[in-house]
Short mmCIF file of C-alpha atoms in Angstrom, two decimals:
data_model
loop_
_atom_site.label_atom_id
_atom_site.label_comp_id
_atom_site.label_asym_id
_atom_site.label_seq_id
_atom_site.Cartn_x
_atom_site.Cartn_y
_atom_site.Cartn_z
CA MET E 1 0.02 0.03 0.02
CA SER E 2 2.84 2.44 0.88
CA SER E 3 4.49 1.89 -2.49
CA THR E 4 1.24 2.70 -4.28
CA VAL E 5 0.85 5.87 -2.28
CA SER E 6 4.45 6.84 -2.93
CA HIS E 7 3.99 6.13 -6.66
CA GLN E 8 0.84 8.31 -6.65
CA ARG E 9 2.55 11.16 -4.87
CA ASP E 10 5.46 11.02 -7.29
CA LYS E 11 3.16 11.29 -10.30
CA ASN E 12 1.45 14.34 -8.71
CA SER E 13 4.79 16.13 -8.10
CA ILE E 14 6.03 19.06 -10.09
CA ASP E 15 9.33 17.23 -10.76
CA TYR E 16 7.43 14.28 -12.32
CA ALA E 17 5.32 16.51 -14.43
CA ILE E 18 8.28 18.51 -15.84
CA ARG E 19 10.28 15.27 -16.56
CA SER E 20 7.30 13.68 -18.26
CA GLY E 21 6.66 16.86 -20.24
CA ILE E 22 10.31 17.00 -21.50
CA ALA E 23 10.15 13.39 -22.48
CA GLY E 24 6.88 13.95 -24.32
CA GLY E 25 8.10 17.17 -26.06
CA LEU E 26 11.27 15.49 -27.41
CA ALA E 27 9.31 12.42 -28.44
CA GLY E 28 6.89 14.63 -30.40
CA CYS E 29 9.77 16.42 -32.14
CA ILE E 30 11.50 13.13 -33.15
CA ALA E 31 8.17 11.65 -34.46
CA LYS E 32 7.19 14.76 -36.37
CA THR E 33 10.56 15.09 -38.06
CA ALA E 34 10.39 11.52 -39.27
CA VAL E 35 7.12 12.14 -41.11
CA ALA E 36 7.51 15.88 -42.07
CA PRO E 37 7.42 15.44 -45.85
CA LEU E 38 4.24 13.37 -45.77
CA ASP E 39 2.73 15.96 -43.47
CA ARG E 40 3.38 18.70 -45.97
CA VAL E 41 1.78 16.80 -48.75
CA LYS E 42 -1.24 15.87 -46.65
CA ILE E 43 -1.87 19.50 -45.79
CA LEU E 44 -1.69 20.53 -49.47
CA PHE E 45 -4.25 17.83 -50.31
CA GLN E 46 -6.59 18.57 -47.38
CA ALA E 47 -6.63 22.31 -47.93
CA SER E 48 -7.18 21.85 -51.73
CA ASN E 49 -4.11 23.83 -52.73
CA PRO E 50 -4.90 24.38 -56.50
CA ASP E 51 -1.30 23.50 -57.59
CA PHE E 52 -1.65 19.96 -56.16
CA GLN E 53 -5.30 18.97 -56.80
CA LYS E 54 -4.16 16.94 -59.78
CA TYR E 55 -2.04 14.76 -57.51
CA ALA E 56 -4.80 14.42 -54.92
CA GLY E 57 -6.98 12.65 -57.54
CA THR E 58 -9.90 15.14 -57.47
CA HIS E 59 -11.14 15.90 -60.90
CA TRP E 60 -14.08 18.25 -61.73
CA LEU E 61 -17.05 17.45 -63.88
CA ILE E 62 -19.39 20.23 -65.13
CA PRO E 63 -22.82 18.86 -65.83
CA ALA E 64 -24.50 19.71 -69.10
CA SER E 65 -27.33 21.54 -67.37
CA THR E 66 -24.71 23.82 -65.73
CA SER E 67 -26.83 23.57 -62.65
CA GLY E 68 -23.86 23.28 -60.44
CA LEU E 69 -20.41 21.81 -59.92
CA THR E 70 -19.88 18.26 -58.91
CA SER E 71 -16.78 16.16 -58.45
CA SER E 72 -15.64 12.56 -58.00
CA TYR E 73 -12.72 11.44 -55.86
CA LYS E 74 -10.19 8.82 -56.51
CA GLY E 75 -7.18 9.21 -54.24
CA THR E 76 -4.07 7.07 -54.48
CA TRP E 77 -0.76 6.89 -52.60
CA SER E 78 1.00 7.33 -55.96
CA GLY E 79 -0.46 10.76 -56.09
CA ALA E 80 1.27 11.55 -52.80
CA TYR E 81 4.48 10.29 -54.20
CA ARG E 82 4.22 12.35 -57.31
CA ALA E 83 3.30 15.39 -55.31
CA GLY E 84 6.33 14.90 -53.15
CA LEU E 85 8.52 14.62 -56.31
CA ALA E 86 6.98 17.87 -57.61
CA ILE E 87 7.75 19.69 -54.29
CA TYR E 88 11.33 18.30 -54.31
CA ARG E 89 11.85 19.46 -57.92
CA ASP E 90 10.61 22.91 -57.11
CA GLY E 91 12.34 23.40 -53.69
CA GLY E 92 14.56 20.44 -52.91
CA ALA E 93 14.62 19.01 -49.49
CA ARG E 94 13.94 22.42 -48.06
CA GLY E 95 10.62 22.42 -49.90
CA LEU E 96 9.58 19.00 -48.27
CA LEU E 97 10.37 20.49 -44.87
CA GLN E 98 8.61 23.81 -45.55
CA GLY E 99 6.74 24.89 -42.41
CA HIS E 100 8.67 22.29 -40.30
CA SER E 101 10.45 25.03 -38.20
CA ALA E 102 6.94 26.16 -37.07
CA THR E 103 6.07 22.53 -36.56
CA LEU E 104 8.99 21.98 -34.20
CA ILE E 105 8.18 25.29 -32.35
CA ARG E 106 4.61 24.05 -31.95
CA ILE E 107 5.15 20.41 -31.42
CA PHE E 108 7.46 20.48 -28.46
CA PRO E 109 5.02 22.37 -26.15
CA TYR E 110 2.03 20.49 -27.72
CA ALA E 111 3.52 17.06 -27.09
CA ALA E 112 4.96 18.11 -23.78
CA ILE E 113 1.60 19.42 -22.51
CA LYS E 114 -0.34 16.47 -23.95
CA PHE E 115 1.79 13.69 -22.42
CA MET E 116 2.29 15.69 -19.13
CA ALA E 117 -1.42 16.42 -18.88
CA TYR E 118 -2.22 12.73 -19.54
CA ASP E 119 0.08 11.70 -16.68
CA GLN E 120 -1.93 14.07 -14.52
CA TRP E 121 -5.43 13.41 -15.75
CA ARG E 122 -5.04 9.63 -15.60
CA PRO E 123 -4.40 9.28 -11.85
CA PHE E 124 -7.00 11.88 -11.12
CA LEU E 125 -9.75 9.99 -13.06
CA MET E 126 -8.43 6.59 -12.12
CA PRO E 127 -6.86 6.72 -8.71
CA THR E 128 -7.14 2.94 -8.25
CA ARG E 129 -6.89 -0.02 -10.66
CA GLU E 130 -10.51 -0.90 -10.08
CA GLN E 131 -11.49 2.44 -11.56
CA GLU E 132 -9.52 1.93 -14.78
CA THR E 133 -12.40 1.65 -17.16
CA ASN E 134 -12.25 2.22 -20.95
CA PHE E 135 -14.45 5.27 -20.65
CA ARG E 136 -12.17 6.87 -18.05
CA ARG E 137 -9.15 5.96 -20.25
CA PHE E 138 -10.85 7.66 -23.21
CA ALA E 139 -11.71 10.79 -21.06
CA ALA E 140 -8.21 11.11 -19.78
CA GLY E 141 -6.83 11.04 -23.30
CA ALA E 142 -9.35 13.45 -24.65
CA LEU E 143 -8.78 15.96 -21.82
CA ALA E 144 -5.05 15.66 -22.28
CA GLY E 145 -5.40 16.39 -25.97
CA MET E 146 -7.73 19.35 -25.42
CA THR E 147 -5.46 20.83 -22.79
CA SER E 148 -2.50 20.88 -25.21
CA VAL E 149 -4.62 22.37 -28.04
CA ILE E 150 -5.76 25.37 -25.81
CA PHE E 151 -2.19 26.38 -25.29
CA THR E 152 -0.59 25.78 -28.70
CA TYR E 153 -3.31 26.28 -31.35
CA PRO E 154 -1.93 29.57 -32.67
CA LEU E 155 1.34 27.80 -33.46
CA GLU E 156 -0.53 25.16 -35.31
CA LEU E 157 -2.29 27.64 -37.53
CA VAL E 158 0.92 29.34 -38.45
CA ARG E 159 2.42 25.96 -39.29
CA VAL E 160 -0.48 25.02 -41.54
CA ARG E 161 -0.22 28.44 -43.32
CA MET E 162 3.45 27.89 -44.05
CA ALA E 163 2.91 24.34 -45.32
CA PHE E 164 -0.02 25.46 -47.53
CA HIS E 165 2.08 27.74 -49.75
CA SER E 166 3.62 26.24 -52.88
CA ARG E 167 6.59 27.57 -55.02
CA LEU E 168 4.25 27.86 -58.01
CA SER E 169 1.75 30.06 -56.26
CA ASP E 170 4.51 32.18 -54.74
CA GLN E 171 6.05 32.64 -58.10
CA SER E 172 2.86 33.70 -59.73
CA THR E 173 2.11 36.31 -57.08
CA GLY E 174 5.64 37.48 -56.73
CA LYS E 175 5.49 37.04 -52.94
CA PRO E 176 8.36 35.58 -51.02
CA ARG E 177 7.99 32.18 -49.31
CA PRO E 178 6.62 32.76 -45.88
CA SER E 179 8.82 32.53 -42.81
CA PHE E 180 7.42 31.83 -39.32
CA LEU E 181 7.38 35.55 -38.39
CA ARG E 182 6.06 36.60 -41.79
CA ALA E 183 3.22 34.03 -41.59
CA MET E 184 2.34 35.49 -38.20
CA TYR E 185 2.38 38.99 -39.64
CA VAL E 186 0.15 38.01 -42.53
CA ILE E 187 -2.42 36.29 -40.30
CA TYR E 188 -2.45 39.27 -37.90
CA ASN E 189 -3.04 41.78 -40.70
CA GLU E 190 -5.45 39.88 -42.93
CA GLY E 191 -8.95 41.18 -43.27
CA ALA E 192 -11.08 43.51 -45.23
CA THR E 193 -9.53 46.57 -46.70
CA PRO E 194 -10.35 49.92 -45.18
CA SER E 195 -12.35 50.96 -48.26
CA SER E 196 -14.41 47.78 -48.15
CA THR E 197 -18.16 48.40 -47.71
CA ALA E 198 -18.88 44.83 -46.72
CA ARG E 199 -18.02 45.16 -43.02
CA THR E 200 -19.48 42.11 -41.37
CA ALA E 201 -19.70 41.43 -37.69
CA THR E 202 -16.83 39.04 -38.00
CA THR E 203 -14.71 41.70 -39.70
CA GLN E 204 -15.38 44.15 -36.89
CA MET E 205 -14.59 41.43 -34.37
CA PHE E 206 -11.33 40.66 -36.04
CA GLU E 207 -10.42 44.45 -36.07
CA ARG E 208 -11.23 44.69 -32.38
CA PHE E 209 -9.51 41.45 -31.28
CA PRO E 210 -6.83 40.55 -33.95
CA ILE E 211 -5.62 37.66 -31.82
CA LEU E 212 -8.80 35.75 -32.80
CA LYS E 213 -7.42 35.43 -36.27
CA PHE E 214 -5.01 32.88 -34.85
CA TYR E 215 -7.85 30.67 -33.74
CA ARG E 216 -9.51 29.95 -37.13
CA GLY E 217 -10.84 26.42 -37.01
CA PHE E 218 -10.32 26.20 -33.20
CA THR E 219 -13.71 24.85 -32.30
CA VAL E 220 -13.55 21.99 -34.88
CA THR E 221 -10.04 21.20 -33.67
CA MET E 222 -11.23 20.95 -30.09
CA VAL E 223 -14.08 18.71 -31.08
CA GLY E 224 -11.94 16.65 -33.33
CA MET E 225 -9.38 16.23 -30.60
CA ILE E 226 -11.91 14.30 -28.42
CA PRO E 227 -12.07 11.19 -30.73
CA TYR E 228 -8.35 11.57 -31.83
CA ALA E 229 -6.51 11.86 -28.44
CA GLY E 230 -9.23 9.92 -26.57
CA THR E 231 -9.10 6.92 -28.92
CA ALA E 232 -5.26 6.92 -29.10
CA PHE E 233 -4.72 6.97 -25.31
CA LEU E 234 -7.68 4.44 -24.84
CA THR E 235 -6.10 2.01 -27.21
CA TRP E 236 -2.63 2.65 -25.85
CA ASP E 237 -3.68 2.12 -22.25
CA PHE E 238 -5.98 -0.84 -22.89
CA LEU E 239 -3.43 -2.86 -24.94
CA ARG E 240 -0.67 -2.17 -22.39
CA ALA E 241 -2.91 -3.17 -19.49
CA HIS E 242 -3.95 -6.28 -21.46
CA PHE E 243 -0.47 -7.54 -22.43
CA TYR E 244 1.47 -6.15 -19.51
CA PRO E 245 -0.91 -6.06 -16.51
CA VAL E 246 0.22 -4.71 -13.13
CA ILE E 247 0.46 -7.51 -10.49
CA ASP E 248 1.08 -6.58 -6.88
CA ASP E 249 2.03 -3.12 -7.79
CA HIS E 250 4.63 -4.45 -10.25
CA SER E 251 4.46 -4.78 -13.99
CA LYS E 252 6.84 -6.03 -16.69
CA ARG E 253 8.23 -3.19 -18.70
CA PRO E 254 7.23 -3.52 -22.32
CA HIS E 255 10.03 -3.92 -24.85
CA PRO E 256 10.47 -0.81 -27.06
CA LEU E 257 9.31 -2.81 -30.07
CA ALA E 258 6.09 -3.59 -28.20
CA ASN E 259 5.59 0.15 -27.44
CA LEU E 260 6.02 0.83 -31.21
CA ALA E 261 3.51 -1.86 -32.16
CA ILE E 262 0.94 -0.67 -29.55
CA GLY E 263 1.53 2.98 -30.63
CA ALA E 264 1.15 2.13 -34.30
CA ILE E 265 -2.32 0.45 -33.63
CA SER E 266 -3.34 3.42 -31.47
CA GLY E 267 -2.45 5.76 -34.27
CA ALA E 268 -4.32 3.87 -36.95
CA ILE E 269 -7.55 3.62 -34.92
CA SER E 270 -7.44 7.26 -33.70
CA GLN E 271 -6.83 8.59 -37.28
CA THR E 272 -9.81 6.70 -38.69
CA ALA E 273 -12.13 8.01 -35.88
CA SER E 274 -11.08 11.71 -36.19
CA TYR E 275 -10.14 12.17 -39.86
CA PRO E 276 -13.30 14.03 -41.07
CA PHE E 277 -12.79 16.58 -38.37
CA GLU E 278 -9.20 17.07 -39.55
CA VAL E 279 -10.27 17.75 -43.11
CA VAL E 280 -12.83 20.38 -41.98
CA ARG E 281 -10.27 21.96 -39.74
CA ARG E 282 -7.67 22.32 -42.50
CA ARG E 283 -10.19 24.09 -44.76
CA MET E 284 -11.11 26.45 -41.96
CA GLN E 285 -7.49 27.17 -41.00
CA VAL E 286 -6.58 28.27 -44.59
CA GLY E 287 -9.82 30.19 -44.85
CA GLY E 288 -8.02 33.47 -44.15
CA LEU E 289 -6.26 33.15 -47.54
CA THR E 290 -9.49 32.85 -49.50
CA ARG E 291 -12.02 34.84 -47.25
CA PRO E 292 -9.84 37.00 -44.92
CA ASP E 293 -12.85 39.19 -43.97
CA ARG E 294 -14.85 36.27 -42.67
CA TRP E 295 -14.80 33.55 -40.05
CA LEU E 296 -15.67 30.30 -41.87
CA ARG E 297 -18.40 28.39 -40.05
CA TRP E 298 -18.77 24.70 -39.49
CA GLY E 299 -21.81 24.30 -41.63
CA GLU E 300 -20.61 26.05 -44.83
CA THR E 301 -17.14 24.38 -44.58
CA VAL E 302 -18.74 20.90 -44.27
CA ARG E 303 -21.01 21.72 -47.25
CA ALA E 304 -18.03 22.90 -49.28
CA VAL E 305 -16.12 19.72 -48.64
CA TYR E 306 -19.08 17.56 -49.48
CA ALA E 307 -19.89 19.56 -52.63
CA SER E 308 -16.27 19.13 -53.86
CA GLY E 309 -15.95 15.39 -53.27
CA GLY E 310 -19.12 13.92 -51.66
CA TRP E 311 -18.60 11.85 -48.56
CA ARG E 312 -15.21 10.77 -49.87
CA GLY E 313 -14.16 14.40 -49.57
CA PHE E 314 -14.01 14.00 -45.82
CA TYR E 315 -11.34 11.31 -46.33
CA VAL E 316 -9.17 13.00 -48.87
CA GLY E 317 -5.61 12.23 -48.00
CA LEU E 318 -6.53 9.43 -45.51
CA GLY E 319 -4.05 7.09 -47.15
CA ILE E 320 -1.23 9.59 -46.56
CA GLY E 321 -2.71 10.07 -43.05
CA TYR E 322 -2.20 6.41 -42.31
CA LEU E 323 1.24 6.44 -43.82
CA LYS E 324 2.13 9.34 -41.62
CA ILE E 325 0.11 8.87 -38.43
CA ILE E 326 0.93 5.26 -37.81
CA PRO E 327 4.77 5.66 -37.66
CA MET E 328 4.37 9.00 -35.98
CA THR E 329 2.23 7.79 -33.18
CA ALA E 330 4.28 4.61 -32.86
CA ILE E 331 7.54 6.65 -32.51
CA SER E 332 6.06 9.25 -30.23
CA PHE E 333 4.63 6.80 -27.68
CA ALA E 334 7.81 4.65 -27.77
CA ALA E 335 10.12 7.74 -27.61
CA TRP E 336 7.97 9.05 -24.66
CA GLN E 337 8.27 5.86 -22.74
CA GLY E 338 12.03 5.72 -23.49
CA GLY E 339 12.45 9.35 -22.52
CA LYS E 340 10.61 8.82 -19.18
CA SER E 341 12.83 5.82 -18.40
CA LEU E 342 16.04 7.80 -19.10
CA LEU E 343 14.66 10.71 -16.90
CA GLY E 344 13.80 8.40 -14.13
CA VAL E 345 10.07 8.72 -14.28
#
């Protein structure tokens, strides 16, 4: 009993939280770097960058009646490969890593807070092994993910904006490729021109509170984080408890390969559960480039995605998502556990 109380006290200490956070932050950076090129391609597909739609597999069909615009979708992994080659031809390795500096600036605090918060939420919701239910595991993961999003979302928006730009579009407009600070500057200053007569309530809100421009797509991100982080941590915790149960306050430490395998399964399941939210979120995040004077709403964004590709439009880039999220989640969970072991937590 004393060892259990001591272990619980250690987990609630500031020292434990800091060490867990450092391990989580480093794990997130390692995992994100490993899949950075795929992440760039996926963002370009999800946000419907016009220079890369031909690679995404979306082709437009104009009906004879001209009553509207419809489309059909046929996505392939070969399209992602060809898009990656196009990016490499235009900008080399630097092009594949465009926006990655913003990713690292964001991912360290994001992953640090997420894993640290999980280590705090878990014992709070499940102080004893008898209370370790799947619902509580899901809730602990969802709360951890939402906690990290609240503190790091503006960095995520800047990262997406940087990754959305392509060399072709930059050359056609004559604008330089955005740096992290320039992307922040553009977001802060985007909006209706002073001479514009269409001053909506959202425009006035942006003018009064410019910081809100850094939270485009925030609500859908928070909602999407519930199935994503909740399912990921639920699967992770359930499989570890199943294959490596705690007996008499002791458990066999999983092999790093086991952590990789469990993390991979967690990533695949969580990606499937949350992907439609991610597509809608990306569209809303880049909305400032197409409609800087407006705050895109859930309903119109969902309708736009459905109009462009039907229900398949909500899964555009999912193949790349699997190709990216499975190794990324596997590496992040395994690196987190390895980092905690090295740091003595």
